Amino acid sequence: EIAKTKNVTVAALVKAMVSAAEDDLATAVKDGRLTQAQADTMKASLTARITDAVNGVRSERGFRGRGPADVPTPGSTNSPDSPDSSSSTGSATSSTLLSPV
């Protein structure tokens, strides 16, 4: 949709987004936030993931790689992040959300 409104092809949009993501990965390696191996792993599926995102295709794996069986149902007290649901608030720390997968 964004590509259409800007008169840009989907392929051009994907290429620009992949290039920007690769630049970000290179910076993260240079700054020591990622190893080159981690960046290479992320790059391997980058084009496919960005293409899917641009085309509105959702991953079957769910948030942070969890499958549907791991996602709590609305109203459940069990959090997939905590083995002890009685003491869990169900919230994740920012370091958990920002860590590379």
PDB file of C-alpha atoms in Angstrom:
ATOM      1  CA  GLU A   1       0.000   0.000   0.000  1.00  0.00           C
ATOM      2  CA  ILE A   2       2.789   2.421   0.898  1.00  0.00           C
ATOM      3  CA  ALA A   3       4.609   1.576  -2.316  1.00  0.00           C
ATOM      4  CA  LYS A   4       1.472   2.346  -4.354  1.00  0.00           C
ATOM      5  CA  THR A   5       0.921   5.728  -2.720  1.00  0.00           C
ATOM      6  CA  LYS A   6       4.536   6.740  -3.395  1.00  0.00           C
ATOM      7  CA  ASN A   7       4.588   5.350  -6.970  1.00  0.00           C
ATOM      8  CA  VAL A   8       7.339   2.907  -6.021  1.00  0.00           C
ATOM      9  CA  THR A   9       7.367  -0.771  -6.918  1.00  0.00           C
ATOM     10  CA  VAL A  10       7.184  -3.318  -4.140  1.00  0.00           C
ATOM     11  CA  ALA A  11      10.557  -4.667  -5.297  1.00  0.00           C
ATOM     12  CA  ALA A  12      12.154  -1.214  -4.968  1.00  0.00           C
ATOM     13  CA  LEU A  13      10.656  -0.746  -1.507  1.00  0.00           C
ATOM     14  CA  VAL A  14      11.895  -4.171  -0.373  1.00  0.00           C
ATOM     15  CA  LYS A  15      15.367  -3.467  -1.797  1.00  0.00           C
ATOM     16  CA  ALA A  16      15.583  -0.130   0.057  1.00  0.00           C
ATOM     17  CA  MET A  17      14.385  -1.688   3.322  1.00  0.00           C
ATOM     18  CA  VAL A  18      16.824  -4.610   3.014  1.00  0.00           C
ATOM     19  CA  SER A  19      19.672  -2.198   2.339  1.00  0.00           C
ATOM     20  CA  ALA A  20      18.778  -0.125   5.409  1.00  0.00           C
ATOM     21  CA  ALA A  21      18.512  -3.254   7.576  1.00  0.00           C
ATOM     22  CA  GLU A  22      21.883  -4.512   6.319  1.00  0.00           C
ATOM     23  CA  ASP A  23      23.411  -1.135   7.195  1.00  0.00           C
ATOM     24  CA  ASP A  24      21.904  -1.401  10.689  1.00  0.00           C
ATOM     25  CA  LEU A  25      23.338  -4.905  11.100  1.00  0.00           C
ATOM     26  CA  ALA A  26      26.776  -3.733   9.979  1.00  0.00           C
ATOM     27  CA  THR A  27      26.646  -0.895  12.498  1.00  0.00           C
ATOM     28  CA  ALA A  28      25.589  -3.295  15.255  1.00  0.00           C
ATOM     29  CA  VAL A  29      28.568  -5.547  14.459  1.00  0.00           C
ATOM     30  CA  LYS A  30      30.936  -2.562  14.362  1.00  0.00           C
ATOM     31  CA  ASP A  31      29.598  -1.310  17.713  1.00  0.00           C
ATOM     32  CA  GLY A  32      29.924  -4.771  19.285  1.00  0.00           C
ATOM     33  CA  ARG A  33      26.179  -5.265  19.823  1.00  0.00           C
ATOM     34  CA  LEU A  34      26.149  -8.305  17.490  1.00  0.00           C
ATOM     35  CA  THR A  35      28.742 -10.774  16.351  1.00  0.00           C
ATOM     36  CA  GLN A  36      29.334 -11.166  12.631  1.00  0.00           C
ATOM     37  CA  ALA A  37      27.849 -14.667  12.882  1.00  0.00           C
ATOM     38  CA  GLN A  38      24.652 -13.273  14.424  1.00  0.00           C
ATOM     39  CA  ALA A  39      24.408 -10.632  11.704  1.00  0.00           C
ATOM     40  CA  ASP A  40      24.979 -13.246   9.001  1.00  0.00           C
ATOM     41  CA  THR A  41      22.202 -15.401  10.453  1.00  0.00           C
ATOM     42  CA  MET A  42      19.826 -12.449  10.442  1.00  0.00           C
ATOM     43  CA  LYS A  43      20.824 -11.466   6.895  1.00  0.00           C
ATOM     44  CA  ALA A  44      20.078 -14.961   5.596  1.00  0.00           C
ATOM     45  CA  SER A  45      16.317 -14.479   5.902  1.00  0.00           C
ATOM     46  CA  LEU A  46      16.177 -10.699   5.716  1.00  0.00           C
ATOM     47  CA  THR A  47      14.831 -10.324   2.178  1.00  0.00           C
ATOM     48  CA  ALA A  48      12.133 -12.953   2.711  1.00  0.00           C
ATOM     49  CA  ARG A  49      11.037 -11.469   6.039  1.00  0.00           C
ATOM     50  CA  ILE A  50      10.898  -7.915   4.689  1.00  0.00           C
ATOM     51  CA  THR A  51       9.079  -9.044   1.548  1.00  0.00           C
ATOM     52  CA  ASP A  52       6.504 -10.821   3.709  1.00  0.00           C
ATOM     53  CA  ALA A  53       6.108  -7.749   5.931  1.00  0.00           C
ATOM     54  CA  VAL A  54       5.642  -5.442   2.944  1.00  0.00           C
ATOM     55  CA  ASN A  55       3.065  -7.809   1.465  1.00  0.00           C
ATOM     56  CA  GLY A  56       1.220  -8.199   4.774  1.00  0.00           C
ATOM     57  CA  VAL A  57       2.133 -11.861   5.237  1.00  0.00           C
ATOM     58  CA  ARG A  58       2.185 -12.835   8.900  1.00  0.00           C
ATOM     59  CA  SER A  59       4.567 -15.421  10.289  1.00  0.00           C
ATOM     60  CA  GLU A  60       3.024 -18.647  11.560  1.00  0.00           C
ATOM     61  CA  ARG A  61       5.527 -18.633  14.414  1.00  0.00           C
ATOM     62  CA  GLY A  62       3.934 -15.752  16.282  1.00  0.00           C
ATOM     63  CA  PHE A  63       5.548 -13.119  18.478  1.00  0.00           C
ATOM     64  CA  ARG A  64       9.226 -13.719  19.234  1.00  0.00           C
ATOM     65  CA  GLY A  65       9.132 -17.091  17.515  1.00  0.00           C
ATOM     66  CA  ARG A  66       6.418 -18.648  19.632  1.00  0.00           C
ATOM     67  CA  GLY A  67       3.934 -20.958  18.028  1.00  0.00           C
ATOM     68  CA  PRO A  68       0.183 -20.730  18.619  1.00  0.00           C
ATOM     69  CA  ALA A  69       0.329 -23.321  21.432  1.00  0.00           C
ATOM     70  CA  ASP A  70       2.674 -21.101  23.454  1.00  0.00           C
ATOM     71  CA  VAL A  71       0.538 -17.981  23.293  1.00  0.00           C
ATOM     72  CA  PRO A  72      -1.707 -17.546  26.340  1.00  0.00           C
ATOM     73  CA  THR A  73      -5.407 -17.222  25.705  1.00  0.00           C
ATOM     74  CA  PRO A  74      -7.186 -14.035  26.782  1.00  0.00           C
ATOM     75  CA  GLY A  75      -7.959 -14.153  30.490  1.00  0.00           C
ATOM     76  CA  SER A  76      -5.414 -16.877  31.250  1.00  0.00           C
ATOM     77  CA  THR A  77      -3.068 -16.352  34.176  1.00  0.00           C
ATOM     78  CA  ASN A  78      -0.266 -18.387  32.669  1.00  0.00           C
ATOM     79  CA  SER A  79       2.549 -16.438  31.065  1.00  0.00           C
ATOM     80  CA  PRO A  80       4.826 -18.298  28.620  1.00  0.00           C
ATOM     81  CA  ASP A  81       7.745 -16.298  30.049  1.00  0.00           C
ATOM     82  CA  SER A  82       7.315 -17.618  33.558  1.00  0.00           C
ATOM     83  CA  PRO A  83       7.079 -21.183  34.851  1.00  0.00           C
ATOM     84  CA  ASP A  84       5.346 -19.923  38.015  1.00  0.00           C
ATOM     85  CA  SER A  85       2.142 -18.218  36.950  1.00  0.00           C
ATOM     86  CA  SER A  86       1.212 -17.229  40.519  1.00  0.00           C
ATOM     87  CA  SER A  87       4.046 -14.688  40.720  1.00  0.00           C
ATOM     88  CA  SER A  88       4.067 -13.586  37.096  1.00  0.00           C
ATOM     89  CA  THR A  89       2.814 -10.236  35.956  1.00  0.00           C
ATOM     90  CA  GLY A  90       3.017 -11.321  32.333  1.00  0.00           C
ATOM     91  CA  SER A  91       5.200  -8.372  31.390  1.00  0.00           C
ATOM     92  CA  ALA A  92       8.589  -8.612  29.729  1.00  0.00           C
ATOM     93  CA  THR A  93      11.535  -6.403  30.485  1.00  0.00           C
ATOM     94  CA  SER A  94      12.844  -4.117  27.787  1.00  0.00           C
ATOM     95  CA  SER A  95      16.049  -6.159  27.561  1.00  0.00           C
ATOM     96  CA  THR A  96      13.956  -9.243  26.746  1.00  0.00           C
ATOM     97  CA  LEU A  97      12.117  -7.413  23.993  1.00  0.00           C
ATOM     98  CA  LEU A  98      15.248  -5.897  22.480  1.00  0.00           C
ATOM     99  CA  SER A  99      17.481  -8.952  22.542  1.00  0.00           C
ATOM    100  CA  PRO A 100      18.376 -10.511  19.157  1.00  0.00           C
ATOM    101  CA  VAL A 101      16.515 -13.705  18.378  1.00  0.00           C
TER     102      VAL A 101
END
